Amino acid sequence: MPARRAGRDGKRRSRRWLTPSTSRAEKARALRGLGALGGLSGLLVALLVLPTACAAGVGARDASDWFRTEPDGLTTSGVPQRSRILAADGRTIATFFYQNRVDVPMSKIAPVLRIAVLAIEDSRFYNHGAIDAQGTLRALASNLGSGQVTQGGSGITQQYVKNLLLTQADTAAERAAAKEISAARKIRELRYAVAIEKRYTKDEILRRYLNIAYYGDGAYGIEAASRHYFSKHAAELSLSEAALLAGIIRYPYAYDPTRHPGAARERRNVVLHRMAELGWIDHAAADATARLPIRLKVDDVKSGCVTSSAPFFCDYVQREIQTNPVFGPTPAAREKLLKRGGLTIRTTMDPVAQRAAQRAVDGHVPPKNSAHKAAAEAMVQPGTGEIKAMVVDRALGPDKERGKTWINFAADASHGSSIGMQAGSTFKVFTLAAALDQGMPFGTRLMAPREFTAVGYRNCKGQRVGDPSKPLRNSADGEGGRRFSLVTGTHHSVNTFFLALEKEVGLCETVKMAEKLGMRQASGKPLEQYPSFTLGFNPVSPLRLAAAYAAFGARGRYCEPVAIREIRDASGRELKVPPRKCRQAVDRGVADAVNYVLSGVLTKGTAQGMGLGRDAAGKTGTVDDFSAAWFAGYTPDLAAAVWVGDPRGGYRYPMDGLCMDGRCYGSVFGATIPAPIWQQSMLGALSGTGAGSFHRPPSEYFSKGSGEDKVKLPDVRGMKLREAVAKLREAGLKVQVRQPVESREYPKGTVAEMSPDPGSVEPGDTVELRVSKGPGPGHDGQPPVPPTFPPTFPPTFPPPADPGRQAPA
């Protein structure tokens, strides 16, 4: 009576090594192989190799020698593992994989899972070598009769090798070779199995097998499978859960419990009864567990950024890895590293700032708004360049679906496909910084005409640029027809003032200032140089603009935007990441002066009322014809830039008379929607954090006063002339002395009249004074007294400081 044992389906079957159909010649060849190779393993190998060896004219002994040598290029590396992108606090942002796999040590795999797999797949694993003699002989007759391998009998080591070769296949040809049904493939697997058994312990082979096997429904490896089906770690599996996963391995699609729960339950029970049959668990425990229903708690992990909590930041990080040569010599190599390398990518993203920015953007410009407008924001930390948040008001996905887009409007083309948007008046800050860098005081005043003809400009090649036939005018958020200082011209965002200032400091100097602060077109091209440069016609990204403004918050220290802090591979080894690139782009005093001017934009300028209750500065931007609107602002701790516009084309769909979701805004300026988004997101991002402070600008910037629009005109009547002149000049005013007048009210030699009258005037205004020459003849019966003022008229006084800095009329 032949011995009987349980099959993989739980039924008892005859244990026959050679079937009745095996011919005498085949049995004889098996016995000759046993003698030639010396041992049962040699017999099995010879029987499997023999058809191929004979065809090649190679003897069994030569085949045995070849088989026992370790194959060239044997490697167990390259098993795909999923990579994770983490926020700065360690939270998972997204997962990337070709195969959803997390490699774990044996200590993190429940013992009950190990014995369940051994019971159903290879119960004698710890007792046999690389080849399971009994299992292989069961399939021997079919293999020998057909001349190729048609049945398996593979043990765990051989299954591990098969999976390893398949996962290491990079090309379609390699994958086909790893799956083909042939004697050649089986021989190669057996040869690798022998080498693996020599290289690793049984425990290590089992661990590797459990981590490489496919468990259905996109889950590779026991840890990923445990998380996927039960939302728990492999170390926490119960008997029922372990038996279910062990049963899936043989036919992952047929026993997938999410698709075929009935078949999965039956298979689980087969595993349970096999474990009991082997004496590894009690029969009572097996029966009780078999009566339990299957309870799943599926965690469906997706690969990529679409389902990420920060999809556009995730997309930025993905593109950084895919495009930066530091992560591999070719795009294919970089893609493979990300999706197979088991990387842990720790980023700079602050979840608090990210949520605050997303809420602000979505709240003001909803993803599916009736006007089809869009908004984007990027947040950067001054002094480090770390990207703290990056949001778009839409979901990441196909543009044909409303409320979705593949384009990251917050980033450059290289990291988000966006060609950028015209920046409007936010670019005026670079002209302001260039002027301050040249030493212009706050009180420097220029005439801002209502219309400006752009002539007399040269680009950085020395070429004349500008079109005199196309005069430039002030936008609706500025005004002209009078003089402005650096301070008031910025607060009011006067176009013609900045065109005049750009001409004064030089177009090239303004462009160079922007370039020093990291600005370039979103396409990657250099900034174009025309007189309207200061008005922001160059298309840029919110991220670039936020990083530039962050440099002012960091007292002139510019840092290129960076999203990745650290990367470690599956073994925990730290990998090289793009270095941080920071430099002192602007003198500290210049940056402090910029901060002083831009702070007033939030308190008395175009963004009045948009302050944060702490030191903050910023600049509005309204693009021609209301085609887009911006706000860029910062504190010493955080900078952000916000864009609002229409992805279909701002000039075709301007925001003039905008109504959105039942709310009408009229014409949209930088202060209308972008500034409130900025304010809300910054308040949320900075909540609970200490407030940094700006530094007072160097005193030389106040040499012509504070630059504010109005100063108090002191009443100097009755004062001696020299005293009056000194007091008025101290207030930043010019003085002109006219012919003396008779006065009964003021003693002779004192100021009798002043024009204008005491009150508020602009700094730099001229005050006319007239000195009293007394009451005149006939008022007191005495002849007139000669005047006491100098014999020359008008009197001369020392010139005001730095006459070369007087603003032209």
Short mmCIF file of C-alpha atoms in Angstrom, two decimals, residues 82-474:
data_model
loop_
_atom_site.label_atom_id
_atom_site.label_comp_id
_atom_site.label_asym_id
_atom_site.label_seq_id
_atom_site.Cartn_x
_atom_site.Cartn_y
_atom_site.Cartn_z
CA ARG A 82 8.01 50.86 -2.57
CA SER A 83 9.36 54.32 -1.84
CA ARG A 84 7.71 56.83 0.46
CA ILE A 85 7.69 60.61 0.41
CA LEU A 86 7.43 62.03 3.91
CA ALA A 87 6.57 65.48 5.21
CA ALA A 88 9.03 67.25 7.49
CA ASP A 89 7.31 65.71 10.53
CA GLY A 90 7.50 62.16 9.14
CA ARG A 91 3.93 61.81 7.89
CA THR A 92 3.56 59.93 4.61
CA ILE A 93 2.66 62.20 1.69
CA ALA A 94 2.74 59.59 -1.07
CA THR A 95 4.00 56.16 -2.05
CA PHE A 96 5.66 55.10 -5.31
CA PHE A 97 6.12 51.57 -6.56
CA TYR A 98 6.10 49.16 -9.44
CA GLN A 99 5.30 46.51 -6.86
CA ASN A 100 3.78 47.47 -3.51
CA ARG A 101 6.38 45.86 -1.25
CA VAL A 102 7.91 46.68 2.15
CA ASP A 103 10.85 44.49 3.14
CA VAL A 104 10.82 43.49 6.84
CA PRO A 105 13.07 41.34 9.05
CA MET A 106 11.89 37.98 10.34
CA SER A 107 11.32 39.47 13.78
CA LYS A 108 8.52 41.58 12.30
CA ILE A 109 6.68 38.62 10.78
CA ALA A 110 4.26 36.75 13.04
CA PRO A 111 5.46 33.16 13.76
CA VAL A 112 1.99 31.87 12.94
CA LEU A 113 2.34 33.26 9.42
CA ARG A 114 5.69 31.53 8.95
CA ILE A 115 4.35 28.11 9.90
CA ALA A 116 1.20 28.63 7.83
CA VAL A 117 3.28 29.26 4.71
CA LEU A 118 5.60 26.34 5.46
CA ALA A 119 2.63 24.03 6.02
CA ILE A 120 1.00 24.68 2.67
CA GLU A 121 4.05 25.42 0.52
CA ASP A 122 6.99 23.38 1.79
CA SER A 123 6.55 21.57 5.10
CA ARG A 124 9.95 19.85 4.81
CA PHE A 125 11.78 23.10 4.02
CA TYR A 126 14.13 22.81 7.00
CA ASN A 127 14.86 19.14 6.22
CA HIS A 128 15.85 19.17 2.55
CA GLY A 129 18.41 21.02 0.51
CA ALA A 130 17.93 23.23 -2.48
CA ILE A 131 15.82 20.58 -4.18
CA ASP A 132 12.78 18.97 -2.59
CA ALA A 133 13.30 15.37 -3.70
CA GLN A 134 9.82 14.16 -2.95
CA GLY A 135 8.12 17.09 -4.59
CA THR A 136 10.31 16.94 -7.65
CA LEU A 137 9.92 13.18 -8.17
CA ARG A 138 6.16 13.57 -8.13
CA ALA A 139 6.43 15.56 -11.35
CA LEU A 140 9.32 13.59 -12.78
CA ALA A 141 7.45 11.29 -15.10
CA SER A 142 5.77 14.10 -16.95
CA ASN A 143 9.02 16.03 -17.27
CA LEU A 144 11.00 13.06 -18.59
CA GLY A 145 8.28 11.91 -20.92
CA SER A 146 7.79 15.26 -22.62
CA GLY A 147 11.39 16.45 -22.62
CA GLN A 148 10.43 19.66 -20.83
CA VAL A 149 9.29 20.77 -17.40
CA THR A 150 5.51 20.69 -17.26
CA GLN A 151 4.99 20.20 -13.51
CA GLY A 152 6.58 21.93 -10.55
CA GLY A 153 7.13 20.37 -7.17
CA SER A 154 9.19 23.42 -6.31
CA GLY A 155 10.21 24.06 -2.72
CA ILE A 156 10.42 27.49 -1.12
CA THR A 157 13.99 28.08 -2.27
CA GLN A 158 13.08 27.38 -5.87
CA GLN A 159 9.98 29.55 -5.61
CA TYR A 160 12.12 32.34 -4.19
CA VAL A 161 14.52 32.03 -7.12
CA LYS A 162 11.67 32.09 -9.63
CA ASN A 163 10.22 35.25 -8.06
CA LEU A 164 13.67 36.82 -7.83
CA LEU A 165 14.43 36.30 -11.52
CA LEU A 166 11.03 37.66 -12.45
CA THR A 167 11.31 40.82 -10.34
CA GLN A 168 14.83 41.49 -11.61
CA ALA A 169 13.68 41.36 -15.23
CA ASP A 170 13.82 44.85 -16.76
CA THR A 171 12.84 44.06 -20.34
CA ALA A 172 9.97 42.21 -21.93
CA ALA A 173 12.39 39.52 -23.17
CA GLU A 174 13.79 39.02 -19.67
CA ARG A 175 10.29 38.75 -18.21
CA ALA A 176 9.29 36.25 -20.86
CA ALA A 177 12.40 34.15 -20.15
CA ALA A 178 11.63 34.21 -16.42
CA LYS A 179 8.11 32.86 -17.03
CA GLU A 180 8.60 30.45 -19.91
CA ILE A 181 7.67 26.82 -19.42
CA SER A 182 10.81 24.98 -20.45
CA ALA A 183 13.49 22.68 -19.17
CA ALA A 184 16.08 25.41 -19.65
CA ARG A 185 14.28 27.76 -17.26
CA LYS A 186 13.83 25.02 -14.68
CA ILE A 187 17.49 24.06 -14.86
CA ARG A 188 18.52 27.69 -14.41
CA GLU A 189 16.26 28.04 -11.38
CA LEU A 190 17.60 24.84 -9.81
CA ARG A 191 21.17 25.96 -10.32
CA TYR A 192 20.38 29.30 -8.67
CA ALA A 193 18.59 27.49 -5.82
CA VAL A 194 21.71 25.42 -5.07
CA ALA A 195 23.77 28.61 -4.92
CA ILE A 196 21.21 30.36 -2.71
CA GLU A 197 21.20 27.48 -0.24
CA LYS A 198 24.98 27.74 0.03
CA ARG A 199 24.89 31.52 0.50
CA TYR A 200 22.06 31.95 3.04
CA THR A 201 20.59 30.23 6.07
CA LYS A 202 17.19 28.62 5.90
CA ASP A 203 15.70 31.40 8.03
CA GLU A 204 17.07 34.05 5.69
CA ILE A 205 15.75 32.24 2.61
CA LEU A 206 12.31 31.99 4.19
CA ARG A 207 12.39 35.67 5.13
CA ARG A 208 13.32 36.65 1.59
CA TYR A 209 10.62 34.43 0.18
CA LEU A 210 7.92 35.91 2.38
CA ASN A 211 9.04 39.40 1.35
CA ILE A 212 9.10 38.69 -2.38
CA ALA A 213 5.96 36.58 -2.87
CA TYR A 214 2.85 38.05 -4.48
CA TYR A 215 -0.29 38.01 -2.33
CA GLY A 216 -2.78 39.33 -4.86
CA ASP A 217 -4.59 42.65 -5.39
CA GLY A 218 -1.33 44.54 -5.94
CA ALA A 219 0.30 43.51 -2.65
CA TYR A 220 3.85 42.16 -2.85
CA GLY A 221 5.57 40.82 0.24
CA ILE A 222 3.99 39.89 3.54
CA GLU A 223 4.15 43.34 5.14
CA ALA A 224 2.40 45.09 2.25
CA ALA A 225 -0.15 42.27 2.09
CA SER A 226 -0.89 42.50 5.80
CA ARG A 227 -1.33 46.26 5.60
CA HIS A 228 -3.43 45.98 2.46
CA TYR A 229 -5.92 43.34 3.57
CA PHE A 230 -6.03 43.93 7.33
CA SER A 231 -4.52 47.41 7.92
CA LYS A 232 -2.03 45.96 10.35
CA HIS A 233 1.61 44.95 10.41
CA ALA A 234 2.73 41.42 9.59
CA ALA A 235 3.85 40.97 13.17
CA GLU A 236 0.24 41.39 14.34
CA LEU A 237 -1.47 38.73 12.21
CA SER A 238 -3.90 36.29 13.80
CA LEU A 239 -4.15 32.58 12.92
CA SER A 240 -7.09 33.16 10.57
CA GLU A 241 -5.36 36.08 8.83
CA ALA A 242 -2.07 34.20 8.53
CA ALA A 243 -3.75 31.15 7.02
CA LEU A 244 -5.62 33.33 4.53
CA LEU A 245 -2.44 35.05 3.31
CA ALA A 246 -0.51 31.77 3.18
CA GLY A 247 -3.20 30.26 1.00
CA ILE A 248 -3.16 33.13 -1.49
CA ILE A 249 0.45 32.59 -2.58
CA ARG A 250 -0.14 29.56 -4.81
CA TYR A 251 -2.81 31.25 -6.98
CA PRO A 252 -3.01 34.96 -6.04
CA TYR A 253 -5.73 35.84 -8.53
CA ALA A 254 -8.00 32.87 -7.80
CA TYR A 255 -7.73 33.30 -4.01
CA ASP A 256 -7.86 37.10 -3.86
CA PRO A 257 -10.31 37.68 -0.95
CA THR A 258 -11.44 41.06 -2.29
CA ARG A 259 -12.65 39.45 -5.52
CA HIS A 260 -13.28 35.82 -4.59
CA PRO A 261 -14.06 35.69 -0.86
CA GLY A 262 -15.63 32.23 -1.05
CA ALA A 263 -12.62 30.62 -2.73
CA ALA A 264 -10.29 32.49 -0.38
CA ARG A 265 -12.12 31.13 2.66
CA GLU A 266 -12.00 27.57 1.38
CA ARG A 267 -8.30 27.91 0.68
CA ARG A 268 -7.72 29.36 4.16
CA ASN A 269 -9.39 26.33 5.69
CA VAL A 270 -7.18 24.00 3.64
CA VAL A 271 -4.17 25.73 5.18
CA LEU A 272 -5.61 25.45 8.67
CA HIS A 273 -6.26 21.73 8.37
CA ARG A 274 -2.81 21.13 6.89
CA MET A 275 -1.27 22.92 9.88
CA ALA A 276 -3.29 20.67 12.20
CA GLU A 277 -2.36 17.55 10.24
CA LEU A 278 1.31 18.39 10.70
CA GLY A 279 0.70 18.88 14.42
CA TRP A 280 1.66 22.54 14.30
CA ILE A 281 -1.71 23.68 15.69
CA ASP A 282 -4.51 21.86 17.52
CA HIS A 283 -7.28 20.34 15.46
CA ALA A 284 -9.77 22.13 17.69
CA ALA A 285 -8.14 25.48 16.96
CA ALA A 286 -8.15 24.71 13.25
CA ASP A 287 -11.84 23.77 13.26
CA ALA A 288 -12.86 26.80 15.32
CA THR A 289 -10.89 29.19 13.12
CA ALA A 290 -12.28 27.59 9.96
CA ARG A 291 -15.79 28.53 11.09
CA LEU A 292 -14.89 32.22 11.27
CA PRO A 293 -15.85 34.53 8.42
CA ILE A 294 -13.19 36.47 6.57
CA ARG A 295 -12.93 39.97 7.97
CA LEU A 296 -11.00 42.43 5.81
CA LYS A 297 -10.03 46.01 6.52
CA VAL A 298 -8.61 46.98 3.14
CA ASP A 299 -6.09 49.82 2.93
CA ASP A 300 -5.75 50.46 -0.78
CA VAL A 301 -2.36 52.15 -1.17
CA LYS A 302 -2.02 53.91 -4.51
CA SER A 303 1.22 54.67 -6.29
CA GLY A 304 1.89 58.28 -7.18
CA CYS A 305 0.67 61.73 -6.27
CA VAL A 306 -2.94 61.69 -7.43
CA THR A 307 -4.27 60.49 -4.07
CA SER A 308 -1.69 62.39 -2.01
CA SER A 309 -2.74 64.87 0.66
CA ALA A 310 -0.31 67.32 -0.97
CA PRO A 311 -0.53 66.34 -4.65
CA PHE A 312 1.29 69.26 -6.27
CA PHE A 313 4.11 69.31 -3.74
CA CYS A 314 4.38 65.54 -4.21
CA ASP A 315 4.48 66.05 -7.97
CA TYR A 316 7.25 68.62 -7.53
CA VAL A 317 9.36 66.14 -5.52
CA GLN A 318 8.69 63.37 -8.05
CA ARG A 319 9.85 65.59 -10.91
CA GLU A 320 12.91 66.65 -8.94
CA ILE A 321 13.98 63.03 -8.65
CA GLN A 322 13.09 62.24 -12.25
CA THR A 323 14.97 65.22 -13.72
CA ASN A 324 17.99 65.73 -11.46
CA PRO A 325 21.15 63.83 -12.54
CA VAL A 326 22.18 63.45 -8.91
CA PHE A 327 19.61 60.61 -8.74
CA GLY A 328 20.86 58.72 -11.79
CA PRO A 329 22.49 59.18 -15.20
CA THR A 330 19.32 58.65 -17.24
CA PRO A 331 15.59 59.27 -16.79
CA ALA A 332 15.03 55.50 -16.80
CA ALA A 333 17.55 54.99 -14.00
CA ARG A 334 15.98 57.74 -11.92
CA GLU A 335 12.50 56.33 -12.49
CA LYS A 336 13.70 52.90 -11.42
CA LEU A 337 15.30 54.31 -8.27
CA LEU A 338 12.08 56.01 -7.25
CA LYS A 339 9.70 53.14 -7.96
CA ARG A 340 11.88 50.16 -7.04
CA GLY A 341 14.45 51.48 -4.59
CA GLY A 342 12.52 51.38 -1.32
CA LEU A 343 13.50 54.99 -0.66
CA THR A 344 12.48 57.02 2.34
CA ILE A 345 12.36 60.60 1.08
CA ARG A 346 12.07 63.17 3.85
CA THR A 347 10.95 66.53 2.51
CA THR A 348 10.68 70.12 3.70
CA MET A 349 6.88 70.34 3.59
CA ASP A 350 5.19 71.59 6.75
CA PRO A 351 1.74 69.95 7.01
CA VAL A 352 0.41 72.91 9.00
CA ALA A 353 1.46 75.40 6.32
CA GLN A 354 0.26 73.07 3.56
CA ARG A 355 -3.21 72.75 5.05
CA ALA A 356 -3.45 76.47 5.73
CA ALA A 357 -2.48 77.33 2.17
CA GLN A 358 -4.87 74.77 0.66
CA ARG A 359 -7.78 76.01 2.76
CA ALA A 360 -7.08 79.62 1.85
CA VAL A 361 -6.76 78.95 -1.88
CA ASP A 362 -9.79 76.67 -2.06
CA GLY A 363 -11.85 79.04 0.08
CA HIS A 364 -11.33 82.05 -2.18
CA VAL A 365 -11.10 80.25 -5.55
CA PRO A 366 -12.99 76.93 -5.27
CA PRO A 367 -11.79 74.10 -7.54
CA LYS A 368 -15.02 74.03 -9.56
CA ASN A 369 -15.85 77.73 -9.41
CA SER A 370 -18.34 79.16 -11.87
CA ALA A 371 -15.80 81.53 -13.45
CA HIS A 372 -13.26 78.78 -14.22
CA LYS A 373 -10.52 80.74 -12.45
CA ALA A 374 -7.56 79.11 -10.75
CA ALA A 375 -5.18 79.99 -7.95
CA ALA A 376 -1.79 78.74 -6.76
CA GLU A 377 0.49 79.49 -3.85
CA ALA A 378 4.03 78.57 -2.84
CA MET A 379 5.55 79.10 0.60
CA VAL A 380 9.32 79.28 1.20
CA GLN A 381 11.33 79.66 4.39
CA PRO A 382 13.71 82.66 4.36
CA GLY A 383 17.34 81.77 4.88
CA THR A 384 16.99 78.10 3.90
CA GLY A 385 14.93 78.01 0.69
CA GLU A 386 12.89 75.14 2.10
CA ILE A 387 9.51 74.82 0.39
CA LYS A 388 6.98 74.68 3.19
CA ALA A 389 3.82 74.47 1.10
CA MET A 390 2.78 74.27 -2.53
CA VAL A 391 -0.87 74.28 -3.52
CA VAL A 392 -3.17 74.66 -6.49
CA ASP A 393 -6.91 75.09 -6.09
CA ARG A 394 -7.56 71.97 -8.14
CA ALA A 395 -7.05 68.23 -7.83
CA LEU A 396 -4.19 66.54 -9.65
CA GLY A 397 -5.67 64.82 -12.67
CA PRO A 398 -6.78 65.16 -16.30
CA ASP A 399 -7.72 68.68 -17.31
CA LYS A 400 -10.81 67.45 -19.17
CA GLU A 401 -12.37 66.73 -15.77
CA ARG A 402 -13.64 69.89 -14.14
CA GLY A 403 -11.70 70.87 -11.05
CA LYS A 404 -8.59 68.93 -12.06
CA THR A 405 -5.32 69.70 -13.79
CA TRP A 406 -1.97 68.05 -14.41
CA ILE A 407 -0.27 71.47 -14.49
CA ASN A 408 1.37 72.68 -11.31
CA PHE A 409 0.75 76.42 -11.59
CA ALA A 410 2.93 77.02 -8.54
CA ALA A 411 6.14 75.69 -10.12
CA ASP A 412 8.35 76.14 -13.16
CA ALA A 413 7.94 74.09 -16.33
CA SER A 414 10.70 71.68 -15.27
CA HIS A 415 8.78 70.76 -12.12
CA GLY A 416 5.17 71.20 -13.11
CA SER A 417 4.68 71.85 -16.84
CA SER A 418 3.64 75.46 -16.25
CA ILE A 419 5.08 78.09 -18.57
CA GLY A 420 4.46 80.68 -15.87
CA MET A 421 2.31 83.78 -15.62
CA GLN A 422 3.12 87.49 -15.97
CA ALA A 423 4.06 88.78 -12.53
CA GLY A 424 2.72 92.32 -12.79
CA SER A 425 3.75 94.90 -10.21
CA THR A 426 5.39 92.34 -7.92
CA PHE A 427 8.46 92.91 -10.13
CA LYS A 428 8.71 96.54 -9.00
CA VAL A 429 10.52 95.31 -5.91
CA PHE A 430 13.60 94.58 -8.02
CA THR A 431 13.75 98.16 -9.29
CA LEU A 432 13.28 99.40 -5.73
CA ALA A 433 16.09 97.15 -4.48
CA ALA A 434 18.38 98.32 -7.30
CA ALA A 435 17.71 101.96 -6.39
CA LEU A 436 18.39 101.35 -2.71
CA ASP A 437 21.49 99.38 -3.63
CA GLN A 438 22.76 102.52 -5.37
CA GLY A 439 22.26 104.50 -2.18
CA MET A 440 19.08 106.39 -3.02
CA PRO A 441 17.40 107.65 0.17
CA PHE A 442 13.76 107.00 0.91
CA GLY A 443 13.01 110.64 0.24
CA THR A 444 14.32 110.57 -3.33
CA ARG A 445 11.48 111.91 -5.44
CA LEU A 446 10.69 111.53 -9.10
CA MET A 447 7.93 112.94 -11.23
CA ALA A 448 5.40 110.32 -12.28
CA PRO A 449 3.65 111.60 -15.37
CA ARG A 450 0.28 110.30 -16.40
CA GLU A 451 1.87 108.92 -19.54
CA PHE A 452 5.45 107.77 -20.00
CA THR A 453 7.39 107.42 -23.24
CA ALA A 454 9.96 104.65 -22.76
CA VAL A 455 13.11 106.00 -24.41
CA GLY A 456 16.69 106.13 -23.22
CA TYR A 457 16.89 102.54 -21.90
CA ARG A 458 19.68 100.08 -22.61
CA ASN A 459 19.71 96.35 -21.94
CA CYS A 460 22.67 94.45 -20.52
CA LYS A 461 24.22 94.18 -23.99
CA GLY A 462 24.23 97.96 -24.28
CA GLN A 463 21.51 97.93 -26.90
CA ARG A 464 18.84 100.62 -26.91
CA VAL A 465 15.42 99.20 -26.18
CA GLY A 466 11.99 100.78 -26.02
CA ASP A 467 9.26 101.85 -28.40
CA PRO A 468 8.58 105.64 -28.37
CA SER A 469 5.40 105.07 -30.37
CA LYS A 470 3.81 103.13 -27.51
CA PRO A 471 3.55 105.27 -24.38
CA LEU A 472 3.05 103.43 -21.09
CA ARG A 473 0.44 104.47 -18.58
CA ASN A 474 -0.43 103.86 -14.99
#
